[in-house]
Phi, psi and omega in degrees: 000306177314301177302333174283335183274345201290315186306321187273325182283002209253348197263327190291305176317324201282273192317329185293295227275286187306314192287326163311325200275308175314305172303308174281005173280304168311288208296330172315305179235037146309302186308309180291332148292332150301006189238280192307339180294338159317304180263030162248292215307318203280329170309303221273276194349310171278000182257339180247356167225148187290313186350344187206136205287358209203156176290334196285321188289342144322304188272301196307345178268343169295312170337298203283316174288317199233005221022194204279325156328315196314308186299013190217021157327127160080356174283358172303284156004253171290350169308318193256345188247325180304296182328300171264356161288317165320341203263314226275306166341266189320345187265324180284308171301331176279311158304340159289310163315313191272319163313292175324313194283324188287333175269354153262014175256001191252313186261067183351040133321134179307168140316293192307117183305152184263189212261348170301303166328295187281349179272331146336296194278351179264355178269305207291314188289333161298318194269301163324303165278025181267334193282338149262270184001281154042246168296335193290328190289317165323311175289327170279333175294287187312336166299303221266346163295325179314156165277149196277340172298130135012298182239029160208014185291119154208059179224120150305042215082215190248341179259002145304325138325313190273336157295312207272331170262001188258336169259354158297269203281326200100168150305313196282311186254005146242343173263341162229102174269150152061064212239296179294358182269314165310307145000274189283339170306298189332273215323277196340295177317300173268323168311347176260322175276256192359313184293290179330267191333309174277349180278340195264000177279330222271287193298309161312304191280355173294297169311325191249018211049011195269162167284154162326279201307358165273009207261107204314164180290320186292342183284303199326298199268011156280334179248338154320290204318296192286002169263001166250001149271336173294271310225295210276327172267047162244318196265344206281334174284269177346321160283357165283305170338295220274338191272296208297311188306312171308338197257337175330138163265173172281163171050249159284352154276350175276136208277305179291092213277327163208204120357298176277348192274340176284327164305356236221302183273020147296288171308277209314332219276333188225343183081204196292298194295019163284311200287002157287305189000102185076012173277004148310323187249359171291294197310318172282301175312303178310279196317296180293331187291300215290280231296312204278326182284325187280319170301339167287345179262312171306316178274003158297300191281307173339295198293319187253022162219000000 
């Protein structure tokens, strides 16, 4: 009897445990679409067009052309779907991470992960939020690439995108295109920011003696930033794929046949420095987007436990 209660309160502490990580996760990326949709409109534009020799003629021509309102195009979208992929990510690294330490503590193992671990456990949270990230990213590229005129405008918002690619394509192949090239971006992507995040957090409270929750807020989101440039030069060529293939037409218009054939007219088309494209305003953009999610989530979770 004692052990079944012992069993519940240890699985409720578990479950209690997950729902913070969801909840500090949400608030992490309201705050991350709200520092980033600017330099992401301008990031996907150079990555699916010739149209701009630069980030800076990119952005000054949505300015001039589309105004300033332009730059938060398509941001409903992920404002309601970033918010829970963020959740989801941070809800998945934290159930993974609890997992990893209980199967080294059974093989009388440190607890404590090792870093092939947190990069693990940050790939298993990439491939979870990839089954949303997905279509939500597929509906903001198409929102935010569409023309500005009115009257050649043609997704009426983000759930008329979504109707409009699902009777193109279907589900598999139109709302979620370029779903395995997303796919292998996560893993890659967030297994490389968790590992970053926890070694230089890791490392700093190692250095200075201290506990994590001591570590100032200002180290937190100084070191968010830089797992999150580490996140886009672990990742950013796939995610030039994963832009062009979304941006891709139907039928007779599709350029791409699949993953490997865009990688492939990617290459003939621009060489190796095509898979680069816009990673200037990626990079600028990542470090305050990275810095704003992880301090808004650490000092979130700091707070409600």
């Amino acid at each position: 009897m004692a052990e079944s209660i012992a069993e519940m309160e240890a699985g409720s502490s578990k479950g209690l445990q997950t729902a913070k990580d969801l909840f500090s996760g949400a608030a992490g990326g309201i705050a991350q679409v709200l520092i980033g949709q600017p330099f992401d409109i301008v990031k996907v534009r150079l990555q699916t067009s010739n149209a701009y020799p630069s980030a800076l003629s990119a952005a000054s021509s949505i300015l001039k052309n589309e105004g300033a309102l332009a730059f938060y195009k398509g941001t409903l979208t992920p404002l309601l779907g970033i918010g829970a992929c963020v959740s989801i990510q941070f809800g998945a690294f934290g159930f993974a991470k609890r997992y990893l330490e209980n199967l080294n503590t059974s093989r009388s193992l440190p607890t404590t992960l090792s870093y092939s671990q947190y990069y693990a456990a940050g790939a298993f949270a990439g491939v979870a939020n990839s089954v949303i990230s997905g279509p939500i990213e597929h509906v903001r590229i198409r929102l935010q690439t569409q023309p500005h005129d009115p009257t050649r405008r043609l997704y009426n918002g983000p759930w008329d995108c979504v109707r409009k690619l699902v009777k193109q394509g279907g589900v598999s192949h139109g709302l979620y295109r370029g779903e395995a090239v997303t796919i292998i971006r996560e893993a890659q992507a967030y297994g490389v920011w968790f590992l970053t995040f926890e070694w230089l957090m890791n490392a700093d409270a190692a250095r200075n003696k201290i506990d994590r929750k001591e570590v100032p807020s200002w180290k937190v989101a100084f070191y968010g930033g830089l797992a999150g440039e580490a996140l886009w030069l672990a990742s950013y060529p796939f995610d030039v794929v994963k832009s062009k293939m979304q941006t891709d037409g139907f039928g007779a218009d599709q350029k791409y046949k699949n993953m490997r054939d865009c990688f492939r007219q990617v290459y003939r088309g621009s060489g190796v420095m095509g898979f680069w494209r816009g990673l200037g305003p990626t990079l600028l953009r990542a470090m305050p987007v990275s810095a704003g999610t992880f301090a808004v989530v650490e000092m979130t979770m700091r707070a409600i436990n």
